[in-house]
PDB file of C-alpha atoms in Angstrom:
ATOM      1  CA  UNK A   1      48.924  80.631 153.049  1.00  0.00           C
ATOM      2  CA  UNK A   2      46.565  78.647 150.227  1.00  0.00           C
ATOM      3  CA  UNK A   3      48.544  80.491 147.747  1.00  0.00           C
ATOM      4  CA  UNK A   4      51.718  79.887 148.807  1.00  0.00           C
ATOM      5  CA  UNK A   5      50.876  76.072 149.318  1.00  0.00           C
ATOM      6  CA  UNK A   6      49.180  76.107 145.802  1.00  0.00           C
ATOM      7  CA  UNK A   7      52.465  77.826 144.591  1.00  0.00           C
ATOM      8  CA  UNK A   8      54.895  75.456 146.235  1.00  0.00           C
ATOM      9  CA  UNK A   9      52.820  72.404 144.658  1.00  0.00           C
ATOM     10  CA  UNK A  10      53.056  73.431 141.387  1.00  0.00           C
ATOM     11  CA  UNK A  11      57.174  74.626 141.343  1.00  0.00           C
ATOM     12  CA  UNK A  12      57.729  70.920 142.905  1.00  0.00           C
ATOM     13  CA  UNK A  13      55.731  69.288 140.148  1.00  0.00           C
ATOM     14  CA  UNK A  14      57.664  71.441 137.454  1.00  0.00           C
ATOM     15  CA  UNK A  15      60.970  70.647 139.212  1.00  0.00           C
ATOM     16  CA  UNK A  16      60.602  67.204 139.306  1.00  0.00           C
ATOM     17  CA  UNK A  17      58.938  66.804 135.522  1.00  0.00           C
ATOM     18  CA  UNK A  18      61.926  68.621 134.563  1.00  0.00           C
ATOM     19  CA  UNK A  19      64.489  66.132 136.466  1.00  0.00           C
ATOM     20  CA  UNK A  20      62.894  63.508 135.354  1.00  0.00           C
ATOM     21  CA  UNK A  21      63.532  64.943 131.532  1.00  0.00           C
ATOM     22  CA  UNK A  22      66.979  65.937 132.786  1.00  0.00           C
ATOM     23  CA  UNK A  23      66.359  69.342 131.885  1.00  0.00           C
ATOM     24  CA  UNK A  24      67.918  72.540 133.716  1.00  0.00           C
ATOM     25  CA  UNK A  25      65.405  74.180 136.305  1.00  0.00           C
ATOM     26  CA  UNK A  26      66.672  76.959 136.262  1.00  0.00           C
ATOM     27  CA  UNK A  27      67.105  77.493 131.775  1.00  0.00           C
ATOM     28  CA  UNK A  28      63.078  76.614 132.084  1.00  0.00           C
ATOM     29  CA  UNK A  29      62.234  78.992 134.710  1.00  0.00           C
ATOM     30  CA  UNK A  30      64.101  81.534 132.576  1.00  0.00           C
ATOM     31  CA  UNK A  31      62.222  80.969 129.670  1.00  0.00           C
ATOM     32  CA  UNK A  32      59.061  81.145 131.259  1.00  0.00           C
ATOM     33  CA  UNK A  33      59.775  84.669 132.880  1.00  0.00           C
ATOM     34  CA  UNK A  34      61.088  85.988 129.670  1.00  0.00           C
ATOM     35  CA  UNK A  35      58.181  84.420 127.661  1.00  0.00           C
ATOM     36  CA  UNK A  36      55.641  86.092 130.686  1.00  0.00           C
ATOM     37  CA  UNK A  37      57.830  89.656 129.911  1.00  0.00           C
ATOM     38  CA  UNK A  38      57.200  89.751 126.343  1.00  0.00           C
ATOM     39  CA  UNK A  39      53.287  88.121 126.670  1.00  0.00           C
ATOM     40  CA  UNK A  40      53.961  84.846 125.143  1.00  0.00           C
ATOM     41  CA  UNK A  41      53.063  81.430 126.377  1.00  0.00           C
ATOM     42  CA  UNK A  42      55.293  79.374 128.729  1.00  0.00           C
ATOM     43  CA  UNK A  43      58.363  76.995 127.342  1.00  0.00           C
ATOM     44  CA  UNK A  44      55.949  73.598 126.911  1.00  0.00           C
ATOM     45  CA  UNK A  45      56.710  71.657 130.356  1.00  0.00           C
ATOM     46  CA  UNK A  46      56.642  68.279 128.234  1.00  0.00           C
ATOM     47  CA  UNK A  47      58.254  67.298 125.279  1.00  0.00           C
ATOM     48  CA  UNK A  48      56.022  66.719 122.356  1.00  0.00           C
ATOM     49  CA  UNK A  49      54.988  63.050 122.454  1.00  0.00           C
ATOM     50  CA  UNK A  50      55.894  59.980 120.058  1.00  0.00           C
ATOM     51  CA  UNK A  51      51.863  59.269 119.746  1.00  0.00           C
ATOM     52  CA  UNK A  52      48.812  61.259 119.712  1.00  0.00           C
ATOM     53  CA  UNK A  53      48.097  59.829 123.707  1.00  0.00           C
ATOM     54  CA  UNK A  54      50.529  61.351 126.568  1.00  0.00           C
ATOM     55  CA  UNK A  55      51.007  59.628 129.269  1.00  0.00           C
ATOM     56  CA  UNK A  56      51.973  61.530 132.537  1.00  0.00           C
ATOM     57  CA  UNK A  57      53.899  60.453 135.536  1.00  0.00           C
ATOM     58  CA  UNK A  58      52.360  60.760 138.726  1.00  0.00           C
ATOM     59  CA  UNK A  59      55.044  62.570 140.876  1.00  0.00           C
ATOM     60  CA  UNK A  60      55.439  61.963 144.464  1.00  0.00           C
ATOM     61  CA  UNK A  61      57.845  65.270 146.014  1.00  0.00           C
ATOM     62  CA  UNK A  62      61.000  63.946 147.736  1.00  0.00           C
ATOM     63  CA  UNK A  63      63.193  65.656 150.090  1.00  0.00           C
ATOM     64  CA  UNK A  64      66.434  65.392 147.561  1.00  0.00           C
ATOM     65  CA  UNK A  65      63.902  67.554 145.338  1.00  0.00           C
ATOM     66  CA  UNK A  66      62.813  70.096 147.507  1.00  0.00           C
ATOM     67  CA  UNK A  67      66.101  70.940 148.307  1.00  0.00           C
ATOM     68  CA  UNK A  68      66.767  71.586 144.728  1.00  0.00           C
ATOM     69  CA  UNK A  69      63.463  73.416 144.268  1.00  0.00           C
ATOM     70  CA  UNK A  70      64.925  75.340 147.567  1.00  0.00           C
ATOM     71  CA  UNK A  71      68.360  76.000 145.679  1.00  0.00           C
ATOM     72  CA  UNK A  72      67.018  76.478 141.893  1.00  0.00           C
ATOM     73  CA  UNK A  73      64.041  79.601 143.413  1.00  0.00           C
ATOM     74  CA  UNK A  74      67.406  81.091 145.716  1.00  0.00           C
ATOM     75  CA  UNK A  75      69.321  81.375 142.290  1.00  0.00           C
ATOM     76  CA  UNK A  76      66.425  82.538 140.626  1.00  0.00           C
ATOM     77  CA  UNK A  77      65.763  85.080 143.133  1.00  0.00           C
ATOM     78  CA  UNK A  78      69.372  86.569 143.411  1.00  0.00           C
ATOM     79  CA  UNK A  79      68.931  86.477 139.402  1.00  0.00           C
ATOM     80  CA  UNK A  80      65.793  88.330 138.856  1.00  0.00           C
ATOM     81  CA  UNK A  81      64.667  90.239 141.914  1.00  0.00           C
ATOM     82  CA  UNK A  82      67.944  92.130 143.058  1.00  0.00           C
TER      83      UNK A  82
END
């Protein structure tokens, strides 16, 4: 569906702006559920810049990272929804 491809796009960005960061998927997506629970914003996805201009990354998805998105949103899963 739109949705799902919408949905897909976005946990592939946030996986791979996280790798690149060499943060843990799976501590972030975490956070953000708790912080969702209890009605406060997400965890910031980036980490507060040097300089008043931030300069993104364009991200191109890999296959090494969708398996990892694939792996991180099974772990979640079991996690959460069970």
């Amino acid at each position: 569906s739109e949705a799902g491809s919408l949905f897909v796009g976005r946990m592939m960005t946030v996986v791979a702006t996280l790798h690149r960061q060499k943060r843990n998927v799976l501590d972030y997506l975490a956070e953000a559920c708790r912080a969702k629970r209890q009605g406060l914003p997400a965890p910031a996805l980036l980490p507060p810049s040097k300089s008043s201009q931030t300069v993104v990354p364009v991200i191109q998805p890999r296959v090494r990272i969708l398996v990892q998105f694939a792996k991180e949103i099974s772990r979640v899963s079991q996690a959460y929804f069970v």
